[in-house]
Short mmCIF file of C-alpha atoms and ligand atoms in Angstrom, two decimals:
data_model
loop_
_atom_site.label_atom_id
_atom_site.label_comp_id
_atom_site.label_asym_id
_atom_site.label_seq_id
_atom_site.Cartn_x
_atom_site.Cartn_y
_atom_site.Cartn_z
CA UNK A 1 26.27 -16.47 55.30
CA UNK A 2 29.96 -16.80 55.74
CA UNK A 3 32.55 -17.69 53.22
CA UNK A 4 33.15 -20.97 55.00
CA UNK A 5 29.49 -21.94 54.61
CA UNK A 6 29.65 -21.09 50.95
CA UNK A 7 32.72 -23.18 50.30
CA UNK A 8 31.21 -26.00 52.28
CA UNK A 9 28.19 -26.04 50.00
CA UNK A 10 30.36 -26.02 46.92
CA UNK A 11 32.35 -28.87 48.36
CA UNK A 12 29.22 -30.96 49.05
CA UNK A 13 27.78 -30.25 45.63
CA UNK A 14 30.96 -31.22 43.86
CA UNK A 15 31.20 -34.39 45.92
CA UNK A 16 27.63 -35.32 44.89
CA UNK A 17 28.34 -34.38 41.32
CA UNK A 18 31.50 -36.46 41.21
CA UNK A 19 29.63 -39.43 42.63
CA UNK A 20 26.64 -39.20 40.29
CA UNK A 21 28.55 -38.50 37.12
CA UNK A 22 29.92 -42.02 37.44
CA UNK A 23 26.50 -43.57 36.82
CA UNK A 24 25.37 -41.16 34.13
CA UNK A 25 26.56 -43.54 31.43
CA UNK A 26 23.70 -45.84 32.46
CA UNK A 27 21.20 -43.12 31.73
CA UNK A 28 22.86 -42.50 28.38
CA UNK A 29 23.05 -46.20 27.58
CA UNK A 30 19.39 -46.80 28.44
CA UNK A 31 18.28 -43.77 26.43
CA UNK A 32 20.31 -44.60 23.36
CA UNK A 33 19.30 -48.28 23.38
CA UNK A 34 15.65 -47.42 23.86
CA UNK A 35 15.85 -44.75 21.16
CA UNK A 36 17.50 -47.05 18.61
CA UNK A 37 14.73 -49.56 19.27
CA UNK A 38 12.17 -46.76 18.96
CA UNK A 39 13.59 -45.65 15.60
CA UNK A 40 13.47 -49.15 14.17
CA UNK A 41 9.93 -49.74 15.47
CA UNK A 42 8.93 -46.24 14.42
CA UNK A 43 10.14 -46.73 10.86
CA UNK A 44 8.53 -50.15 10.55
CA UNK A 45 5.18 -49.11 12.05
CA UNK A 46 5.21 -45.69 10.38
CA UNK A 47 5.52 -47.36 6.98
CA UNK A 48 3.06 -50.10 7.99
CA UNK A 49 0.54 -47.45 9.01
CA UNK A 50 0.23 -46.37 5.36
CA UNK A 51 0.54 -49.82 3.84
CA UNK A 52 -1.83 -50.84 1.08
CA UNK A 53 -2.68 -53.93 3.08
CA UNK A 54 -5.56 -53.18 5.41
CA UNK A 55 -4.60 -55.80 7.99
CA UNK A 56 -1.07 -54.43 8.32
CA UNK A 57 -2.47 -50.89 8.54
CA UNK A 58 -4.94 -51.78 11.28
CA UNK A 59 -2.31 -53.72 13.21
CA UNK A 60 0.13 -50.79 13.09
CA UNK A 61 -2.63 -48.40 14.14
CA UNK A 62 -3.46 -50.62 17.09
CA UNK A 63 0.17 -50.70 18.22
CA UNK A 64 0.53 -46.94 17.94
CA UNK A 65 -2.70 -46.08 19.70
CA UNK A 66 -2.30 -48.65 22.46
CA UNK A 67 1.20 -47.64 23.41
CA UNK A 68 0.50 -43.95 23.24
CA UNK A 69 -2.55 -44.44 25.44
CA UNK A 70 -0.80 -46.21 28.33
CA UNK A 71 1.41 -44.38 30.86
CA UNK A 72 5.08 -45.22 30.44
CA UNK A 73 5.35 -46.11 34.11
CA UNK A 74 2.68 -48.77 33.65
CA UNK A 75 4.57 -50.14 30.64
CA UNK A 76 7.73 -50.35 32.74
CA UNK A 77 5.90 -52.30 35.46
CA UNK A 78 4.36 -54.53 32.83
CA UNK A 79 7.66 -55.32 31.12
CA UNK A 80 9.56 -55.91 34.37
CA UNK A 81 7.08 -57.39 36.80
CA UNK A 82 4.67 -58.83 34.26
CA UNK A 83 6.39 -60.02 31.12
CA UNK A 84 9.82 -59.93 32.75
CA UNK A 85 8.91 -62.53 35.34
CA UNK A 86 7.42 -64.80 32.71
CA UNK A 87 10.23 -64.78 30.19
CA UNK A 88 12.94 -63.74 32.61
CA UNK A 89 14.04 -60.27 31.53
CA UNK A 90 16.62 -58.42 33.55
CA UNK A 91 16.04 -54.83 34.67
CA UNK A 92 18.02 -53.29 31.87
CA UNK A 93 16.32 -55.23 29.08
CA UNK A 94 12.86 -54.71 30.56
CA UNK A 95 13.46 -50.99 31.05
CA UNK A 96 14.86 -50.48 27.55
CA UNK A 97 12.01 -52.48 25.99
CA UNK A 98 9.38 -50.47 27.84
CA UNK A 99 10.83 -47.09 26.90
CA UNK A 100 11.66 -48.31 23.37
CA UNK A 101 8.22 -49.62 22.46
CA UNK A 102 6.58 -46.55 23.96
CA UNK A 103 8.76 -44.13 22.01
CA UNK A 104 8.47 -46.40 18.97
CA UNK A 105 4.80 -45.44 18.85
CA UNK A 106 5.63 -41.73 18.92
CA UNK A 107 8.36 -42.19 16.31
CA UNK A 108 5.94 -44.12 14.09
CA UNK A 109 3.65 -41.11 13.97
CA UNK A 110 6.60 -38.85 13.16
CA UNK A 111 7.76 -41.14 10.34
CA UNK A 112 4.23 -41.47 9.02
CA UNK A 113 3.69 -37.73 8.82
CA UNK A 114 7.18 -37.31 7.31
CA UNK A 115 6.29 -39.76 4.55
CA UNK A 116 2.85 -38.29 3.97
CA UNK A 117 4.27 -34.79 3.72
CA UNK A 118 6.02 -35.69 0.45
CA UNK A 119 4.08 -34.63 -2.63
CA UNK A 120 2.21 -37.48 -4.32
CA UNK A 121 3.80 -36.44 -7.62
CA UNK A 122 7.07 -37.88 -6.31
CA UNK A 123 5.48 -41.34 -5.99
CA UNK A 124 3.99 -41.03 -9.46
CA UNK A 125 7.22 -39.93 -11.07
CA UNK A 126 9.09 -42.82 -9.44
CA UNK A 127 6.43 -45.36 -10.38
CA UNK A 128 6.28 -44.09 -13.95
CA UNK A 129 10.01 -44.88 -14.16
CA UNK A 130 9.22 -48.48 -13.24
CA UNK A 131 10.32 -48.26 -9.60
CA UNK A 132 8.52 -50.54 -7.16
CA UNK A 133 6.80 -49.15 -4.09
CA UNK A 134 9.70 -50.27 -1.93
CA UNK A 135 12.33 -48.69 -4.24
CA UNK A 136 10.30 -45.49 -4.29
CA UNK A 137 10.16 -45.40 -0.52
CA UNK A 138 13.85 -46.10 -0.10
CA UNK A 139 15.29 -43.88 -2.83
CA UNK A 140 12.75 -41.09 -3.19
CA UNK A 141 10.43 -40.71 -0.22
CA UNK A 142 12.50 -41.52 2.86
CA UNK A 143 15.53 -39.40 1.89
CA UNK A 144 13.19 -36.43 1.56
CA UNK A 145 11.30 -37.29 4.74
CA UNK A 146 14.53 -37.18 6.75
CA UNK A 147 14.53 -33.41 6.52
CA UNK A 148 11.04 -33.33 7.97
CA UNK A 149 11.59 -36.08 10.53
CA UNK A 150 14.90 -34.97 12.06
CA UNK A 151 13.71 -32.03 14.19
CA UNK A 152 10.73 -33.75 15.88
CA UNK A 153 12.58 -37.09 15.91
CA UNK A 154 15.56 -35.62 17.73
CA UNK A 155 13.24 -33.92 20.21
CA UNK A 156 11.85 -37.35 20.99
CA UNK A 157 15.36 -38.38 22.00
CA UNK A 158 15.46 -35.55 24.51
CA UNK A 159 12.08 -36.63 25.88
CA UNK A 160 13.31 -40.24 25.92
CA UNK A 161 16.38 -39.26 27.91
CA UNK A 162 14.25 -37.52 30.51
CA UNK A 163 11.77 -40.39 30.68
CA UNK A 164 14.60 -42.87 31.20
CA UNK A 165 14.53 -41.65 34.82
CA UNK A 166 11.30 -43.60 35.23
CA UNK A 167 13.14 -46.92 35.01
CA UNK A 168 14.73 -46.05 38.37
CA UNK A 169 11.52 -47.44 39.82
CA UNK A 170 12.47 -51.03 38.93
CA UNK A 171 15.85 -50.62 40.58
CA UNK A 172 17.95 -49.91 37.53
CA UNK A 173 20.80 -47.89 38.92
CA UNK A 174 20.88 -45.00 36.48
CA UNK A 175 21.16 -41.33 37.41
CA UNK A 176 17.84 -40.89 39.20
CA UNK A 177 18.09 -44.16 41.11
CA UNK A 178 21.64 -43.43 42.20
CA UNK A 179 20.54 -39.95 43.24
CA UNK A 180 17.77 -41.37 45.40
CA UNK A 181 20.12 -43.80 47.09
CA UNK A 182 22.69 -41.10 47.71
CA UNK A 183 20.14 -38.66 49.11
CA UNK A 184 18.72 -41.28 51.48
CA UNK A 185 22.11 -42.43 52.67
CA UNK A 186 23.59 -39.02 53.43
CA UNK A 187 20.40 -37.03 54.10
CA UNK A 188 21.38 -34.65 51.34
CA UNK A 189 18.10 -34.32 49.45
CA UNK A 190 18.49 -30.70 48.49
CA UNK A 191 22.03 -31.02 47.14
CA UNK A 192 21.46 -34.35 45.46
CA UNK A 193 18.31 -33.48 43.54
CA UNK A 194 19.80 -30.14 42.56
CA UNK A 195 22.79 -31.92 41.09
CA UNK A 196 20.68 -34.61 39.43
CA UNK A 197 18.59 -31.87 37.82
CA UNK A 198 21.67 -30.02 36.63
CA UNK A 199 23.16 -33.15 35.07
CA UNK A 200 19.92 -33.84 33.15
CA UNK A 201 19.84 -30.20 32.12
CA UNK A 202 23.41 -30.28 30.82
CA UNK A 203 22.54 -33.28 28.67
CA UNK A 204 19.24 -31.93 27.35
CA UNK A 205 20.65 -28.48 26.58
CA UNK A 206 23.60 -29.95 24.69
CA UNK A 207 21.20 -32.12 22.75
CA UNK A 208 19.04 -29.12 21.89
CA UNK A 209 22.11 -27.48 20.35
CA UNK A 210 22.88 -30.68 18.47
CA UNK A 211 19.34 -30.75 17.07
CA UNK A 212 19.73 -27.18 15.81
CA UNK A 213 22.95 -28.19 14.10
CA UNK A 214 21.35 -31.28 12.54
CA UNK A 215 18.45 -29.24 11.23
CA UNK A 216 20.92 -27.11 9.32
CA UNK A 217 22.83 -30.13 8.07
CA UNK A 218 19.79 -31.86 6.58
CA UNK A 219 18.62 -28.77 4.71
CA UNK A 220 20.15 -29.99 1.44
CA UNK A 221 21.87 -27.48 -0.77
CA UNK A 222 19.52 -25.81 -3.26
CA UNK A 223 16.60 -27.79 -1.94
CA UNK A 224 13.60 -26.23 -0.29
CA UNK A 225 10.39 -24.41 -0.98
CA UNK A 226 11.98 -20.98 -0.69
CA UNK A 227 14.44 -21.69 -3.49
CA UNK A 228 12.15 -23.84 -5.57
CA UNK A 229 9.97 -21.16 -7.08
CA UNK A 230 12.40 -19.63 -9.53
CA UNK B 1 0.11 -50.99 -33.68
CA UNK B 2 2.02 -50.37 -30.48
CA UNK B 3 -0.91 -49.23 -28.32
CA UNK B 4 -4.29 -50.88 -28.50
CA UNK B 5 -6.90 -49.63 -26.06
CA UNK B 6 -10.22 -51.46 -26.02
CA UNK B 7 -13.28 -50.03 -24.31
CA UNK B 8 -11.59 -48.79 -21.18
CA UNK B 9 -13.50 -47.10 -18.40
CA UNK B 10 -12.01 -45.42 -15.37
CA UNK B 11 -14.21 -44.15 -12.55
CA UNK B 12 -13.65 -42.13 -9.41
CA UNK B 13 -16.68 -42.79 -7.25
CA UNK B 14 -19.61 -41.49 -9.23
CA UNK B 15 -17.44 -39.65 -11.78
CA UNK B 16 -16.61 -41.52 -14.97
CA UNK B 17 -13.32 -39.89 -15.97
CA UNK B 18 -12.68 -42.14 -18.98
CA UNK B 19 -15.81 -43.56 -20.52
CA UNK B 20 -15.55 -46.57 -22.81
CA UNK B 21 -12.60 -45.30 -24.82
CA UNK B 22 -10.98 -47.28 -27.63
CA UNK B 23 -7.86 -46.09 -29.35
CA UNK B 24 -4.99 -47.52 -31.32
CA UNK B 25 -1.69 -45.87 -31.99
CA UNK B 26 0.95 -46.96 -34.46
CA UNK B 27 4.65 -47.09 -33.87
CA UNK B 28 6.15 -43.63 -34.41
CA UNK B 29 2.81 -41.87 -34.41
CA UNK B 30 2.38 -38.54 -32.61
CA UNK B 31 -1.13 -38.17 -31.20
CA UNK B 32 -2.21 -34.88 -29.66
CA UNK B 33 -5.12 -35.03 -27.23
CA UNK B 34 -7.22 -31.90 -26.82
CA UNK B 35 -10.21 -31.30 -24.62
CA UNK B 36 -11.62 -29.01 -21.98
CA UNK B 37 -10.45 -29.18 -18.40
CA UNK B 38 -11.87 -32.21 -16.59
CA UNK B 39 -12.54 -34.11 -19.82
CA UNK B 40 -10.35 -37.04 -18.73
CA UNK B 41 -7.16 -36.33 -20.70
CA UNK B 42 -4.83 -36.86 -17.74
CA UNK B 43 -6.71 -39.92 -16.57
CA UNK B 44 -6.48 -41.50 -20.03
CA UNK B 45 -2.69 -40.99 -20.12
CA UNK B 46 -2.35 -42.25 -16.57
CA UNK B 47 -4.26 -45.42 -17.47
CA UNK B 48 -1.75 -46.06 -20.26
CA UNK B 49 1.02 -46.01 -17.68
CA UNK B 50 -0.96 -48.03 -15.13
CA UNK B 51 -0.86 -45.12 -12.69
CA UNK B 52 -4.64 -45.38 -12.64
CA UNK B 53 -6.51 -48.67 -12.45
CA UNK B 54 -9.05 -49.28 -15.15
CA UNK B 55 -12.50 -50.50 -14.13
CA UNK B 56 -13.18 -52.32 -17.37
CA UNK B 57 -11.71 -52.91 -20.80
CA UNK B 58 -8.10 -53.70 -21.61
CA UNK B 59 -4.97 -52.02 -22.80
CA UNK B 60 -2.38 -53.73 -24.90
CA UNK B 61 1.00 -52.03 -25.01
CA UNK B 62 3.61 -53.58 -27.26
CA UNK B 63 2.29 -57.02 -26.46
CA UNK B 64 1.78 -56.52 -22.72
CA UNK B 65 -1.75 -56.52 -21.43
CA UNK B 66 -3.05 -54.27 -18.66
CA UNK B 67 -6.39 -55.34 -17.29
CA UNK B 68 -7.92 -55.39 -13.83
CA UNK B 69 -5.37 -57.95 -12.62
CA UNK B 70 -2.54 -55.41 -12.96
CA UNK B 71 -0.06 -58.13 -13.75
CA UNK B 72 2.26 -56.44 -16.21
CA UNK B 73 2.37 -52.95 -14.79
CA UNK B 74 6.09 -53.15 -14.16
CA UNK B 75 6.99 -54.06 -17.77
CA UNK B 76 4.51 -51.54 -19.08
CA UNK B 77 5.98 -48.71 -17.09
CA UNK B 78 9.37 -49.56 -18.55
CA UNK B 79 7.92 -49.31 -22.05
CA UNK B 80 6.11 -46.07 -21.36
CA UNK B 81 7.79 -42.86 -20.19
CA UNK B 82 5.77 -40.03 -18.72
CA UNK B 83 6.38 -36.31 -18.26
CA UNK B 84 4.16 -34.35 -15.90
CA UNK B 85 2.92 -30.79 -15.76
CA UNK B 86 4.44 -30.34 -12.29
CA UNK B 87 7.89 -31.71 -13.36
CA UNK B 88 8.09 -33.99 -10.31
CA UNK B 89 11.87 -33.98 -10.30
CA UNK B 90 13.47 -35.50 -7.22
CA UNK B 91 14.54 -32.40 -5.28
CA UNK B 92 17.10 -34.18 -3.11
CA UNK B 93 19.09 -35.44 -6.10
CA UNK B 94 21.31 -33.57 -8.52
CA UNK B 95 20.26 -33.33 -12.16
CA UNK B 96 22.63 -36.16 -13.06
CA UNK B 97 21.30 -38.38 -10.28
CA UNK B 98 17.70 -37.61 -11.20
CA UNK B 99 18.45 -39.16 -14.58
CA UNK B 100 20.70 -41.91 -13.19
CA UNK B 101 18.57 -43.28 -10.38
CA UNK B 102 15.96 -45.40 -12.17
CA UNK B 103 18.57 -46.64 -14.64
CA UNK B 104 20.55 -47.95 -11.67
CA UNK B 105 17.75 -49.44 -9.56
CA UNK B 106 15.30 -50.50 -12.27
CA UNK B 107 17.44 -51.16 -15.34
CA UNK B 108 20.36 -52.27 -13.14
CA UNK B 109 22.90 -50.41 -15.19
CA UNK B 110 26.37 -49.83 -13.77
CA UNK B 111 27.16 -46.38 -12.43
CA UNK B 112 29.40 -45.64 -15.39
CA UNK B 113 26.89 -46.86 -17.94
CA UNK B 114 24.04 -44.89 -16.34
CA UNK B 115 26.15 -41.74 -16.20
CA UNK B 116 27.11 -42.14 -19.86
CA UNK B 117 23.46 -42.45 -20.91
CA UNK B 118 22.43 -39.54 -18.67
CA UNK B 119 25.13 -37.23 -19.96
CA UNK B 120 24.25 -38.04 -23.54
CA UNK B 121 20.55 -37.32 -22.93
CA UNK B 122 21.20 -34.19 -20.91
CA UNK B 123 23.38 -32.91 -23.72
CA UNK B 124 20.56 -33.68 -26.13
CA UNK B 125 18.15 -31.51 -24.14
CA UNK B 126 20.82 -28.80 -23.82
CA UNK B 127 21.67 -29.23 -20.15
CA UNK B 128 25.16 -30.70 -20.27
CA UNK B 129 26.42 -27.88 -18.04
CA UNK B 130 23.82 -28.47 -15.30
CA UNK B 131 24.79 -32.00 -14.25
CA UNK B 132 25.59 -31.06 -10.66
CA UNK B 133 22.81 -28.53 -10.17
CA UNK B 134 19.82 -29.36 -7.99
CA UNK B 135 16.26 -29.03 -9.32
CA UNK B 136 15.68 -26.06 -7.01
CA UNK B 137 18.33 -24.13 -8.90
CA UNK B 138 16.78 -24.61 -12.34
CA UNK B 139 14.19 -22.63 -14.29
CA UNK B 140 10.88 -24.30 -15.15
CA UNK B 141 11.95 -24.94 -18.73
CA UNK B 142 15.20 -26.52 -17.58
CA UNK B 143 13.35 -28.69 -15.04
CA UNK B 144 11.01 -29.97 -17.70
CA UNK B 145 13.91 -30.81 -20.01
CA UNK B 146 15.54 -32.78 -17.18
CA UNK B 147 12.23 -34.61 -16.67
CA UNK B 148 12.17 -35.53 -20.36
CA UNK B 149 15.77 -36.77 -20.21
CA UNK B 150 14.94 -38.77 -17.07
CA UNK B 151 12.05 -40.53 -18.82
CA UNK B 152 14.09 -41.17 -21.98
CA UNK B 153 16.91 -42.73 -19.97
CA UNK B 154 14.74 -45.82 -19.45
CA UNK B 155 14.59 -46.32 -23.24
CA UNK B 156 10.81 -46.21 -23.42
CA UNK B 157 9.06 -47.06 -26.67
CA UNK B 158 6.25 -44.62 -25.94
CA UNK B 159 6.30 -41.18 -24.32
CA UNK B 160 3.31 -39.56 -22.62
CA UNK B 161 3.29 -35.79 -22.09
CA UNK B 162 0.63 -34.33 -19.81
CA UNK B 163 0.40 -30.55 -20.27
CA UNK B 164 4.13 -30.30 -19.87
CA UNK B 165 4.27 -26.64 -20.81
CA UNK B 166 1.25 -25.45 -18.84
CA UNK B 167 3.24 -24.52 -15.73
CA UNK B 168 5.94 -22.66 -17.67
CA UNK B 169 6.52 -18.98 -18.24
CA UNK B 170 5.77 -18.17 -21.89
CA UNK B 171 9.41 -17.58 -22.80
CA UNK B 172 10.31 -21.12 -21.72
CA UNK B 173 7.60 -22.99 -23.60
CA UNK B 174 9.55 -22.94 -26.86
CA UNK B 175 12.64 -24.69 -25.52
CA UNK B 176 10.55 -27.62 -24.21
CA UNK B 177 8.44 -27.93 -27.36
CA UNK B 178 11.64 -27.93 -29.39
CA UNK B 179 12.89 -31.01 -27.51
CA UNK B 180 9.54 -32.71 -28.11
CA UNK B 181 9.61 -31.91 -31.82
CA UNK B 182 13.07 -33.38 -32.07
CA UNK B 183 11.82 -36.58 -30.40
CA UNK B 184 8.91 -36.76 -32.81
CA UNK B 185 11.30 -36.38 -35.75
CA UNK B 186 13.37 -39.27 -34.41
CA UNK B 187 10.30 -41.48 -34.60
CA UNK B 188 9.22 -41.71 -30.95
CA UNK B 189 5.62 -42.77 -30.41
CA UNK B 190 4.08 -39.90 -28.46
CA UNK B 191 0.76 -39.07 -26.82
CA UNK B 192 0.68 -35.40 -26.01
CA UNK B 193 -1.95 -33.57 -23.98
CA UNK B 194 -1.42 -29.89 -24.66
CA UNK B 195 -3.05 -26.54 -25.26
CA UNK B 196 -0.35 -25.60 -27.76
CA UNK B 197 -2.37 -25.61 -30.97
CA UNK B 198 0.70 -24.63 -32.98
CA UNK B 199 2.49 -27.76 -31.81
CA UNK B 200 -0.53 -29.90 -32.70
CA UNK B 201 -0.71 -28.46 -36.21
CA UNK B 202 2.98 -28.81 -36.86
CA UNK B 203 3.86 -32.13 -35.22
CA UNK B 204 0.76 -34.25 -34.74
CA UNK B 205 -0.12 -37.11 -37.06
CA UNK B 206 -3.53 -37.24 -35.45
CA UNK B 207 -5.56 -35.05 -33.15
CA UNK B 208 -8.07 -36.48 -30.70
CA UNK B 209 -10.78 -34.42 -29.06
CA UNK B 210 -11.93 -35.71 -25.69
CA UNK B 211 -15.04 -34.48 -23.88
CA UNK B 212 -16.67 -35.89 -20.76
CA UNK B 213 -14.39 -38.93 -20.90
CA UNK B 214 -15.32 -39.85 -24.48
CA UNK B 215 -13.47 -39.48 -27.76
CA UNK B 216 -15.72 -37.12 -29.68
CA UNK B 217 -13.64 -36.76 -32.80
CA UNK B 218 -10.27 -37.74 -34.23
CA UNK B 219 -8.67 -36.61 -37.44
CA UNK B 220 -5.45 -35.44 -39.03
CA UNK B 221 -4.52 -31.94 -37.83
CA UNK B 222 -5.39 -30.52 -41.23
CA UNK B 223 -8.95 -31.84 -41.14
CA UNK B 224 -9.36 -31.38 -37.42
CA UNK B 225 -8.61 -27.68 -37.35
CA UNK B 226 -10.22 -26.73 -40.66
CA UNK B 227 -13.25 -29.07 -40.84
CA UNK B 228 -14.30 -30.23 -37.40
CA UNK B 229 -17.48 -32.30 -37.75
CA UNK B 230 -18.96 -32.24 -34.26
CA UNK B 231 -20.56 -29.20 -32.69
CA UNK B 232 -18.67 -29.69 -29.39
CA UNK B 233 -15.37 -29.73 -31.26
CA UNK B 234 -16.34 -26.53 -33.07
CA UNK B 235 -17.28 -24.85 -29.80
CA UNK B 236 -14.00 -25.91 -28.22
CA UNK B 237 -11.92 -24.74 -31.18
CA UNK B 238 -13.76 -21.43 -31.29
CA UNK B 239 -12.53 -20.82 -27.74
CA UNK B 240 -8.91 -21.87 -28.17
CA UNK B 241 -8.06 -20.73 -31.70
N1 ADP C 1 -7.74 -38.98 -8.23
C1 ADP C 1 -8.98 -38.55 -8.53
N2 ADP C 1 -9.99 -38.66 -7.64
C2 ADP C 1 -11.23 -38.25 -7.93
N3 ADP C 1 -11.58 -37.69 -9.08
C3 ADP C 1 -10.63 -37.53 -10.03
C4 ADP C 1 -9.28 -37.95 -9.79
N4 ADP C 1 -8.54 -37.66 -10.89
C5 ADP C 1 -9.39 -37.09 -11.77
N5 ADP C 1 -10.63 -37.01 -11.26
C6 ADP C 1 -11.84 -36.48 -11.95
O1 ADP C 1 -11.91 -37.11 -13.21
C7 ADP C 1 -12.28 -36.18 -14.20
C8 ADP C 1 -11.22 -36.11 -15.27
O2 ADP C 1 -10.04 -35.55 -14.73
P1 ADP C 1 -8.71 -35.37 -15.57
O3 ADP C 1 -8.38 -36.65 -16.22
O4 ADP C 1 -7.70 -34.80 -14.64
O5 ADP C 1 -9.13 -34.30 -16.66
P2 ADP C 1 -8.24 -33.35 -17.55
O6 ADP C 1 -6.82 -33.80 -17.47
O7 ADP C 1 -8.82 -33.47 -18.91
O8 ADP C 1 -8.41 -31.97 -17.01
C9 ADP C 1 -12.50 -34.85 -13.49
O9 ADP C 1 -13.87 -34.72 -13.22
C10 ADP C 1 -11.72 -35.01 -12.22
O10 ADP C 1 -12.30 -34.24 -11.20
MG1 MG C 2 -5.11 -32.82 -16.78
#
C-alpha cells in the first residue's frame, strides 16, 4: 500500500461524505417530524391506556398492540402504496406517518409506565385538594413522570433516526436512499456504505451524549429516592 | 351538625371495610377514632372525602350529599382537607408551591394571593424559613407540617388526619401534634385516626372505637378511657394503654 493509494482513498471518502452530508437534513427532518408525531400519539394513547373509560382503554390497547406487532417496513408500504394512493399522500408525509404511528405505540407504553410509576398517594393527595383527574395529571403526575420517561423516550428517538432509513424504500431521498443511488452510479459500494454508516454513527453517538445530559437535567434538585429518606 | 353519615357501607370484594356506620359530628368537634389495624379507620375517613366510593348509605357534609351517584365530590373535597400517614407531598415542587398549587388551580387565586395565604400558613406551622426547600430536604415532622398547611390553604371546614404521626421518628411526633392541638383550639372540626392516646385524652371531644368496620363504642375521652363498656374496647385499651 503506497501513500498515493492511501490519499486516493481519503479523497474518495471525503468526496462521498461531502455529497451525502447534503441530504442528511432529510434524515433529520423525517426523524424529528416522525418523533414529534410519536410523542403526541404516545402521550394521548399512554394516558388513554389507563383511562377510566373501558372503551377508550381497549381502543388505545388495540392501537398499541397492533402497531407494535406489524413490521415498520410493512407500515411504510401500507401508508405509501396503500393509504397513500387512496388519499394521495406524498412520500414524505407517508413515510413520516408510518414511522410516527409506529413509534407512537412504543412511546405510549413508555408514557403509560411513566405515569403508573408515580405513587398512588400523589393522586390521592391531589384529589383530596379538590383537583380534577386532568389537573392532577397535568400538574402532579406528568411533571414527575418526565424524569422517568426522558431516558427511554430519548432512546426511542435514536431508534427512530436509525429506522428512518427504511423510508428509502419508497424513494424518499434521505441519507440511505442517496447512498444507494451514489453507490450504484459510481460503483463505490464499499466507500459509500462506510460513509453512510459513519454519518449515522456520528448522529446516534451525539444523541447518546445528549440523552446523558438530559438525564442529569431532569433529576430535580433535592428530589429523588436517595435524598428522600431523611 | 356538619357531618351526618347514615348507614354507610364500603366493600372491597368480599371484605366489608366499613359496615353500616352512622355518625354525626358537630361543627368544631374533635373526634378521635381508635381501633385495631384493619378495622376500617382509613376507609371511613376516605369515604368522608369521597376518595372511596360507598356501596350504600349516604353522607351529608355541610349540606352536600355524597351517595352512589358521586355528584358533589368536587365541592366536598373542597370542604374537607385530608392529611395522610405517608405525607404525599409533591416532590417536584418547592414547599411554597406545594401549598400554592391547589389554591391556584382549584380555588383560582392569583399568584400573589396564594403566596400570601401559603406564607401565613407556613409561618403558623413554623416553616416560614423553608419556603424554597424541596420535600426531599425536609424531616418527616417538617413534611407533615407542610402537608397540614397545604390542606388548610383550601380553607376546609373539616380536617381528616389519618395516622399522621405513625411514620415519624418519636422526637418529631410532638411538633405535629402541637399544630393539630392549635387547630383544635381554633375550632376546626377534626376527625383524627391516631394511636396517640395522650392526644385523644387531651384534645378529643369524643372517642370512637371501630372494630371490623363497625362502631363498637363512642364516648367522651373521660368515660372512654376509664369506663369502657364493651369487652372488645377493654381488650383493645389493655393493649395500648
Ligand atoms: N383498596 C383496597 N382494596 C382492598 N382491600 C382494602 C383496600 N383498602 C382497605 N382494604 C381492606 O379493608 C379493611 C380496612 O382497611 P383500613 O380502612 O385500611 O383499616 P385501618 O385503617 O383501620 O387499618 C382491611 O381489611 C383492608 O385490607
Ligand atoms: Mg389505616
